Short mmCIF file of C-alpha atoms in Angstrom, two decimals:
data_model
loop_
_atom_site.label_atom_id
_atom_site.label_comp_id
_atom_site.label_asym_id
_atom_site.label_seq_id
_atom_site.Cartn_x
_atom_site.Cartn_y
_atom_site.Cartn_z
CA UNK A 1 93.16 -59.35 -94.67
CA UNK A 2 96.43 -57.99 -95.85
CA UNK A 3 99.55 -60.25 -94.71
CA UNK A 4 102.26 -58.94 -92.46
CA UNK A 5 104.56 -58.81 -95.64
CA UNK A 6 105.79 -55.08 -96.36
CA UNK A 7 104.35 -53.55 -99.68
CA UNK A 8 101.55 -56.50 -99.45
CA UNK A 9 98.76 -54.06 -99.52
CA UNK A 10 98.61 -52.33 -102.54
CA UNK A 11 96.77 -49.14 -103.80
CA UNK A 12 93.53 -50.79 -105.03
CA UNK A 13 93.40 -52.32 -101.68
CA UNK A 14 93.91 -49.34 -99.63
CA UNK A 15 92.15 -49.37 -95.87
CA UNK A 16 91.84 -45.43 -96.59
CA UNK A 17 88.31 -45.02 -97.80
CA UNK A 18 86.87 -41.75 -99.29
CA UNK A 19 84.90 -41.24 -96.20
CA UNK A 20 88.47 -41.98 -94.09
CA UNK A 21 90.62 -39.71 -95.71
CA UNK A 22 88.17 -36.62 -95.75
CA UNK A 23 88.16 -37.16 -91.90
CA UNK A 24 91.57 -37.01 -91.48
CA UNK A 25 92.05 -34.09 -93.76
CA UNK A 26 89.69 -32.80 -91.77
CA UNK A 27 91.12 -33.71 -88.75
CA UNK A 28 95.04 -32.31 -90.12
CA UNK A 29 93.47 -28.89 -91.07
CA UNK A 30 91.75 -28.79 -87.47
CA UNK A 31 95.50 -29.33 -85.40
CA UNK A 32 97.36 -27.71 -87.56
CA UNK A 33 95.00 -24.59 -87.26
CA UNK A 34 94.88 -24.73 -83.13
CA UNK A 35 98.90 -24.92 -83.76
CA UNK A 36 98.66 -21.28 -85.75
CA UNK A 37 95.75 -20.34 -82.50
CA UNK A 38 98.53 -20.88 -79.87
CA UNK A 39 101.22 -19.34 -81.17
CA UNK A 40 99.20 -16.40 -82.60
CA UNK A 41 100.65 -14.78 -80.15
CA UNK A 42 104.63 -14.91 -79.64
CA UNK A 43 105.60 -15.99 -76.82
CA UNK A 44 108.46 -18.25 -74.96
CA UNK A 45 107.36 -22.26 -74.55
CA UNK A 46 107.60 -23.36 -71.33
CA UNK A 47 108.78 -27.06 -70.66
CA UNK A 48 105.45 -27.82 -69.32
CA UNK A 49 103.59 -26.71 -72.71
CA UNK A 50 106.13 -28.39 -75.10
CA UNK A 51 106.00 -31.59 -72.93
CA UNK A 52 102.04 -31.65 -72.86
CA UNK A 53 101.82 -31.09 -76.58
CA UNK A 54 104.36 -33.49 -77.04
CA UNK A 55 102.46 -36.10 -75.30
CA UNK A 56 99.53 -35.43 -77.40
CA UNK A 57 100.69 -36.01 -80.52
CA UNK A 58 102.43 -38.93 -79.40
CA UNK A 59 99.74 -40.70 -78.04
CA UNK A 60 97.66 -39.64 -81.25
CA UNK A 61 99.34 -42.17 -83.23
CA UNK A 62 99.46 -45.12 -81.33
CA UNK A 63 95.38 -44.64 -80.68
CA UNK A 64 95.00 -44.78 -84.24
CA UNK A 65 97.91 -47.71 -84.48
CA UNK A 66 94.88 -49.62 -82.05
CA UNK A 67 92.18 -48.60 -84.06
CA UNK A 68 93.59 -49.81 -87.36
CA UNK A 69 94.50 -53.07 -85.95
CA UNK A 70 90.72 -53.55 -85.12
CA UNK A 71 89.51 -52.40 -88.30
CA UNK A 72 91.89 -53.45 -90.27
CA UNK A 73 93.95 -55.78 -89.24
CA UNK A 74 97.78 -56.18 -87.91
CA UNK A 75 99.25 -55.74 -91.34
CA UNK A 76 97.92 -51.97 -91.92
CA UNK A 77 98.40 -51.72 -88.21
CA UNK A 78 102.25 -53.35 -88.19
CA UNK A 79 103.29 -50.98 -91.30
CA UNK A 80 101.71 -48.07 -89.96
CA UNK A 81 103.55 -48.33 -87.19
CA UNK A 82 106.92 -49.28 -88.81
CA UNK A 83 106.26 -46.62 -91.05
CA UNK A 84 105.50 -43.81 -88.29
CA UNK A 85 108.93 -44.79 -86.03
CA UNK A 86 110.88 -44.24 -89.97
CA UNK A 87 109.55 -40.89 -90.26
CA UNK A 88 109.34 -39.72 -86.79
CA UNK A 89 112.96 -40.66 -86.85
CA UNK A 90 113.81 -39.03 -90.07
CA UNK A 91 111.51 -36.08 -88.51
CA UNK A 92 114.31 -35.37 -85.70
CA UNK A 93 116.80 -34.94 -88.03
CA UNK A 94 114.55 -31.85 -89.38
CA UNK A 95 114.93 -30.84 -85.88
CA UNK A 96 118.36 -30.32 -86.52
CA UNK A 97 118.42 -28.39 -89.48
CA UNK A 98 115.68 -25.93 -88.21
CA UNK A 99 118.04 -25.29 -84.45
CA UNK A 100 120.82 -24.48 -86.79
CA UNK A 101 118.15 -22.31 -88.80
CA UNK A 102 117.24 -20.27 -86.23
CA UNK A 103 120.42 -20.04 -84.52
CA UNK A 104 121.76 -18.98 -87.89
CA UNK A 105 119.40 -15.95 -88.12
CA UNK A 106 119.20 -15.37 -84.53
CA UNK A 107 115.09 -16.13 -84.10
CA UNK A 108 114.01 -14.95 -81.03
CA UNK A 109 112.59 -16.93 -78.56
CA UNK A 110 109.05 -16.00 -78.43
CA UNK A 111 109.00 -16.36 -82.49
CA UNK A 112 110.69 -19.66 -82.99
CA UNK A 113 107.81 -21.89 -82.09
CA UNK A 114 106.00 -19.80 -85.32
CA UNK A 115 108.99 -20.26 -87.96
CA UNK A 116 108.65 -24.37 -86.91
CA UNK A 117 104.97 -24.20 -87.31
CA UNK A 118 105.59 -22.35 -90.85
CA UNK A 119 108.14 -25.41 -91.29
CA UNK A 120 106.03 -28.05 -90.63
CA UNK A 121 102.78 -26.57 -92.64
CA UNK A 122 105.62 -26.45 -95.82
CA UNK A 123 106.68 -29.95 -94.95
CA UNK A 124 103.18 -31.47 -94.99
CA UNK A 125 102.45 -29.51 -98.21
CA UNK A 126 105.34 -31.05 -100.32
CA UNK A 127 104.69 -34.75 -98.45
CA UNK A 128 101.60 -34.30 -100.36
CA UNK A 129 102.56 -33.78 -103.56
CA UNK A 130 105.24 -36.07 -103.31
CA UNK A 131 103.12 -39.10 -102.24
CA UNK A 132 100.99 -38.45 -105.09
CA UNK A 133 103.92 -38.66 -107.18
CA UNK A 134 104.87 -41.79 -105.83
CA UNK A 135 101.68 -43.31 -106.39
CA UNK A 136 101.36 -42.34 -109.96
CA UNK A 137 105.17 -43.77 -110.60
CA UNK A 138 104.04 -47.45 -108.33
CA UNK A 139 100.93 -47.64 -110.45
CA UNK A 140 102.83 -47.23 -113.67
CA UNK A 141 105.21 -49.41 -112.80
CA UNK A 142 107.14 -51.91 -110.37
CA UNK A 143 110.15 -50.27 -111.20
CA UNK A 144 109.67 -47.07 -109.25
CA UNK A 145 110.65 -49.55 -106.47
CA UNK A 146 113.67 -49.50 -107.73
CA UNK A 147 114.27 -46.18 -108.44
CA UNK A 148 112.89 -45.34 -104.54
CA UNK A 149 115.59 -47.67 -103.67
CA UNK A 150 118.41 -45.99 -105.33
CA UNK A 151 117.39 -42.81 -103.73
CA UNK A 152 117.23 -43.85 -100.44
CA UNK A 153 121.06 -45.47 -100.79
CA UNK A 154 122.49 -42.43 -102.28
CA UNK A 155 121.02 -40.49 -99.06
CA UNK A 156 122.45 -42.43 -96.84
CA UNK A 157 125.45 -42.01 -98.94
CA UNK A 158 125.51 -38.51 -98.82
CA UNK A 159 124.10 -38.58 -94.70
CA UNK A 160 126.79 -40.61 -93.90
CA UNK A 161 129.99 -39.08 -95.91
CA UNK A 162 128.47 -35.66 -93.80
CA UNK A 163 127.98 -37.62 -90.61
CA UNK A 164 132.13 -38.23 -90.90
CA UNK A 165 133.60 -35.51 -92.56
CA UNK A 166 131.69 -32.87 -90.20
CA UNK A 167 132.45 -29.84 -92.11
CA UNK A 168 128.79 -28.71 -93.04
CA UNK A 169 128.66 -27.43 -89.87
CA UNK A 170 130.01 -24.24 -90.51
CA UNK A 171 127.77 -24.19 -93.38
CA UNK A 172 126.71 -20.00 -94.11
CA UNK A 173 122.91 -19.94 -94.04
CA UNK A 174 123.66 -16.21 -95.80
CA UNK A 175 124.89 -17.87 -98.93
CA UNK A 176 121.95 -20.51 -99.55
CA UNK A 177 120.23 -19.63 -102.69
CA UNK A 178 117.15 -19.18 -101.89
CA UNK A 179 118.00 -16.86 -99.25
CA UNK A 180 120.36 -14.79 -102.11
CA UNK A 181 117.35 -14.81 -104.57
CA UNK A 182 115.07 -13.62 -102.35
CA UNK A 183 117.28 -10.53 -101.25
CA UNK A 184 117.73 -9.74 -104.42
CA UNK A 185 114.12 -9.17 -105.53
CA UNK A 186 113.14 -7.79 -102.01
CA UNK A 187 114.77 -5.45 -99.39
CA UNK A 188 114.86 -7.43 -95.90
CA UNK A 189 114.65 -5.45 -92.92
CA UNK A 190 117.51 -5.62 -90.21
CA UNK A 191 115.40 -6.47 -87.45
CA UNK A 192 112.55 -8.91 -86.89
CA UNK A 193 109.02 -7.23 -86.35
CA UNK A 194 107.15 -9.73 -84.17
CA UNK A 195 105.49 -12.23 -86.47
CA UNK A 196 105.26 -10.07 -89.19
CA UNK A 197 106.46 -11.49 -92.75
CA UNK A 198 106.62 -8.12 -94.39
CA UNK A 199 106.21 -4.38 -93.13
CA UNK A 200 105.90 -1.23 -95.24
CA UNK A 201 109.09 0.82 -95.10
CA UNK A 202 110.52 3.80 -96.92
CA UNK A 203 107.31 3.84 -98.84
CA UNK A 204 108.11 -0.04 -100.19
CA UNK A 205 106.93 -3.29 -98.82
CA UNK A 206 110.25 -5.19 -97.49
CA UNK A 207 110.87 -8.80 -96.09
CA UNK A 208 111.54 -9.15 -92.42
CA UNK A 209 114.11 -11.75 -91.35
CA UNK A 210 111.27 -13.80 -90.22
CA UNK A 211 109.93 -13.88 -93.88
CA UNK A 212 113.69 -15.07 -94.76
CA UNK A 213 114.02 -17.84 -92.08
CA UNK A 214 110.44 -19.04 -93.09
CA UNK A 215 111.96 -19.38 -97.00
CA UNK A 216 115.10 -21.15 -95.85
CA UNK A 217 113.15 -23.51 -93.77
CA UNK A 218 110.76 -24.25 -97.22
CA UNK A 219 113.86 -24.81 -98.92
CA UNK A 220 115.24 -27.14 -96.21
CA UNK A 221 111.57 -29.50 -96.56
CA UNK A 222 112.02 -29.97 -100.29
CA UNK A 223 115.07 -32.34 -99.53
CA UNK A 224 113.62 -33.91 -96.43
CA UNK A 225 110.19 -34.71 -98.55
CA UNK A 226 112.73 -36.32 -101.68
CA UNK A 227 114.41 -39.00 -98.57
CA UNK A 228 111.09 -39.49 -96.20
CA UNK A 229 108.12 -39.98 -98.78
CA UNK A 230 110.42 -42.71 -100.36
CA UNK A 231 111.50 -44.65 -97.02
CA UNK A 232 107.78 -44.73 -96.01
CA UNK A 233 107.22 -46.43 -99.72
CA UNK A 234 109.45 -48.75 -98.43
CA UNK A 235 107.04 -50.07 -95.49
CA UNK A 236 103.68 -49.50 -97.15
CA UNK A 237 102.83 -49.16 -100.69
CA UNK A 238 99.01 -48.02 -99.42
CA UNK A 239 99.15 -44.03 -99.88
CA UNK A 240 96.67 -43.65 -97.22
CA UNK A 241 99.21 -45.05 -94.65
CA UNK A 242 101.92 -43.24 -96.76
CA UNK A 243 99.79 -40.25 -95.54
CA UNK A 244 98.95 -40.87 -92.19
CA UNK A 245 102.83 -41.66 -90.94
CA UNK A 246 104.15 -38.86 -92.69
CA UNK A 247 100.73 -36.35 -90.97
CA UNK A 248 101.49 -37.84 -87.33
CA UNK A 249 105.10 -37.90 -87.73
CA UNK A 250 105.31 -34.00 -88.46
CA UNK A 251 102.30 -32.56 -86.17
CA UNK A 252 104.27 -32.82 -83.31
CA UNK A 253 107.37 -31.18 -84.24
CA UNK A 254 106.64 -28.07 -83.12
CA UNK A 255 106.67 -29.25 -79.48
CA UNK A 256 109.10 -32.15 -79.72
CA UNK A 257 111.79 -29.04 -80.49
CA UNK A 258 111.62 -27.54 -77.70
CA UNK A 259 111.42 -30.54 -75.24
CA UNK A 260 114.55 -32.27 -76.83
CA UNK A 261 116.55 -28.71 -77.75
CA UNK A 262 119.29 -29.88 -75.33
CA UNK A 263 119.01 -33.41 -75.61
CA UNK A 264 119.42 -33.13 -79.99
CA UNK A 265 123.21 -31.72 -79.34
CA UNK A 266 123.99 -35.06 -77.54
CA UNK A 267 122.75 -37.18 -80.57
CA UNK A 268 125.85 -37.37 -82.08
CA UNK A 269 125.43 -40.60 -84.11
CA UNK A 270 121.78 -40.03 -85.12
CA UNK A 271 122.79 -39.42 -88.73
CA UNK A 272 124.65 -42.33 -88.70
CA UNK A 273 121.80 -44.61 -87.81
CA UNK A 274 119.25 -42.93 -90.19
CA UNK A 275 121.90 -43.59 -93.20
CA UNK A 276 121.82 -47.43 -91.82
CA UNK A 277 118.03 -47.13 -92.00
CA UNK A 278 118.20 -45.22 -95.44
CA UNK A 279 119.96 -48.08 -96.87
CA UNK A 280 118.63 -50.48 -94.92
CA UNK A 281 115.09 -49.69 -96.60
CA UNK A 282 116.60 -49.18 -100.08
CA UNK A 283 117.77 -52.53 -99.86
CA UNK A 284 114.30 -53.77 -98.84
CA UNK A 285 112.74 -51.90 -101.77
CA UNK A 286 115.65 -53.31 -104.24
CA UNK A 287 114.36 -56.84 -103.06
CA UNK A 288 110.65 -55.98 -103.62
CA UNK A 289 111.61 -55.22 -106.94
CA UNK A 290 113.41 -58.38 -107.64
CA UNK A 291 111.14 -60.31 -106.04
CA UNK A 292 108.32 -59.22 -108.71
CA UNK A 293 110.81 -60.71 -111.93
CA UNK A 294 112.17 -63.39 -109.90
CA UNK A 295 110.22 -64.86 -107.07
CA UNK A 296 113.11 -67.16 -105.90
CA UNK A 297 114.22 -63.45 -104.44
CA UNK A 298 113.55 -63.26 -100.40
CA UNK A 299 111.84 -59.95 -99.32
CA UNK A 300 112.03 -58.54 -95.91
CA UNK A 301 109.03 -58.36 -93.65
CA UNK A 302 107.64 -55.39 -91.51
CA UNK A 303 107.96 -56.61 -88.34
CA UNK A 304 111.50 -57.97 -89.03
CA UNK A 305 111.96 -54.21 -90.29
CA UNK A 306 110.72 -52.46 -87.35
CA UNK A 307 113.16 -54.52 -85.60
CA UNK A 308 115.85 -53.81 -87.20
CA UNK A 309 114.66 -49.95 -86.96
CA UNK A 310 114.38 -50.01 -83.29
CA UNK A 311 117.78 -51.78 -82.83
CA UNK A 312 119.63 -49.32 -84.52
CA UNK A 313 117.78 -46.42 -82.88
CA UNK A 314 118.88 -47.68 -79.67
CA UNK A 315 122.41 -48.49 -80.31
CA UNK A 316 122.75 -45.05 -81.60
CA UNK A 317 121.61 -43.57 -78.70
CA UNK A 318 123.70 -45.72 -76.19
CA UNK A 319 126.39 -44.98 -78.28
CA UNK A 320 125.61 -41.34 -78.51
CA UNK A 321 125.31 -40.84 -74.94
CA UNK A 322 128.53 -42.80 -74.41
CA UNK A 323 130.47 -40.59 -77.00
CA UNK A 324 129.13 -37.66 -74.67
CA UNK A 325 130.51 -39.34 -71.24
CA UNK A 326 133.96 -39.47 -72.63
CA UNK A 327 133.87 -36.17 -74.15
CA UNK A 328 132.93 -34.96 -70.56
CA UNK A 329 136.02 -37.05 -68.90
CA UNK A 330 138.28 -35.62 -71.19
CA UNK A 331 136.87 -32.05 -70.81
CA UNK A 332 137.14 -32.47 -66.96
CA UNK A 333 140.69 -33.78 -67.18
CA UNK A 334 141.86 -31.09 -69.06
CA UNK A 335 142.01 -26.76 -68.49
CA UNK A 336 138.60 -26.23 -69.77
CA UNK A 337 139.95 -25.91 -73.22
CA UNK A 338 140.09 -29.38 -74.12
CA UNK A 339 137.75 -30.82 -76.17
CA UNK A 340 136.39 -34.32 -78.10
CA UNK A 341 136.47 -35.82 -81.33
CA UNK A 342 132.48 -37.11 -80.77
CA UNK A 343 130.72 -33.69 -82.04
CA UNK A 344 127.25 -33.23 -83.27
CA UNK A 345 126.76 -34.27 -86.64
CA UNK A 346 124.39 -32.36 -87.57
CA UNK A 347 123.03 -32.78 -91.00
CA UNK A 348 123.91 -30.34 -93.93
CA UNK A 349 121.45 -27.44 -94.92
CA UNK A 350 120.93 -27.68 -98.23
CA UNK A 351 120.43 -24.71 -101.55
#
């Protein structure tokens, strides 16, 4: 039985047999295609639909969490776990990047759920190939821990410096490059078309701006993919679990948007506890590493990981919503054109 010890499972071990992940691909291709069923048609999500879907997927996880305990044990169980509250975390902070997406380009309503749904399909793809790729590098080697750890500190270098400075913000989506290359291979139409990608126009296919939004969001999942695949090394080294967390983590995006819309404004230390979490997990990886030349070197457990994981979640939050009480005082002792210091922080969109 694998111990509670992070990284004690190891590929050659995995719980994730043949037969186990062809169900689950199965089972992926099977939500992820009733996702594309419901919002065939455009329409505007009702707090009643995000909030069952959202419940759903939710639940999802924490059935299997059971079932792996029994099967497996509470180590896979413990580090599946761990690993799904890293990425489901790291997962909101998408959330961020694709409101400021489609406020950027002005998404209607009925067709945002759609762009999120392209989003997450993109994300899942690259989480794929990027798991792979860590598994190659772990089986060549111990030091890809290392290098995984590096990584995740620089990103919560980079989260954090952005977290303070603020100015990303006014970031123009216009002037990303691959929005700029696409325009200039393809003419882009100046108004969206439903949920049409391209239309036929002046005798010339063309790009709607829902084709363009879609393409930004891509872009926007290549950098997530290069901090979450990484940080989930950093619980599990079992690519099956790798898998999973990163699968249940992103299915129920879609949804979670709209039910926490308002509620992701008033976050405004999130990025400030994932760059704690970030480095926190680098550091755990760093000490994996060492541990394998020089066995004198502690390592960190799971369950003293998830800990510290769900601590700083909820002191971000308390803070967060504290941050938001003053800035209401102060806006209600002022003229209305007051303001605060405690603004979103919303994470930059990156080329």
């Amino acid at each position: 039985m694998p111990g509670s010890v992070a990284l004690a499972a190891s590929p050659a071990t995995s719980v994730g047999s043949p037969t186990l992940w062809l169900i689950s691909i199965a089972v992926l291709v099977g939500l992820v295609l009733a996702d594309f069923a419901v919002t065939r048609r455009p329409h505007e999500v009702s707090m009643r639909e995000a909030v069952g879907w959202s419940a759903l997927y939710l639940a999802l996880p924490v059935v299997f969490g059971l079932w792996l305990w029994l099967d497996s044990g509470s180590g896979p169980a413990v580090e599946f776990m761990t690993g799904f509250v890293v990425e489901k975390s790291l997962s909101v902070d998408n959330l961020f990047v694709f409101m400021l997406l489609l406020g950027a380009f002005s998404v209607p309503a009925a067709l945002q759920q759609r762009v999120l749904l392209f989003g997450i399909v993109g994300a899942l793809l690259l989480r794929g190939v990027f798991i792979a790729a860590g598994a190659a590098m772990l089986s060549a080697g111990t030091w890809a821990f290392l290098v995984f750890g590096l990584i995740l500190v620089a990103s919560a270098v980079k989260i954090l410096h952005e977290a303070l400075t603020g100015g990303h913000a006014e970031r123009d989506i216009s002037r990303m490059r691959s929005v700029r290359l696409l325009r200039r291979f393809m003419p882009v139409t100046d108004d969206y078309r439903g949920a049409r990608l391209t239309v036929r126009e002046h005798g010339r296919r063309a790009l709607t701006p829902l084709a363009v939004v879609v393409v930004a969001v891509f872009a926007t999942d290549v950098v997530f993919a290069v901090d979450s695949v990484p940080a989930v090394y950093g619980i599990t080294d079992d690519p099956y679990l790798v898998f999973a967390t990163n699968a249940f983590a992103l299915l129920g995006l879609r949804a979670l948007y709209f039910v926490l819309h308002t509620a992701l404004a008033k976050l405004v230390h999130l990025n400030h506890g994932l760059a704690i979490i970030l480095a926190f997990i680098g550091l755990k990886l760093a000490l994996h590493w060492a541990h394998g030349i020089w066995p004198a070197v502690p390592e960190i457990p799971t369950p003293l990981s998830l800990a510290v994981i769900i601590a700083t979640l909820a002191v971000v939050t308390l803070t967060s919503l504290r941050a938001g009480r003053r800035a209401e005082a102060r806006a209600g002792g002022s003229d209305g054109s007051g303001g605060s210091d405690d603004r979103p922080a919303t994470p930059a969109i990156p080329d």
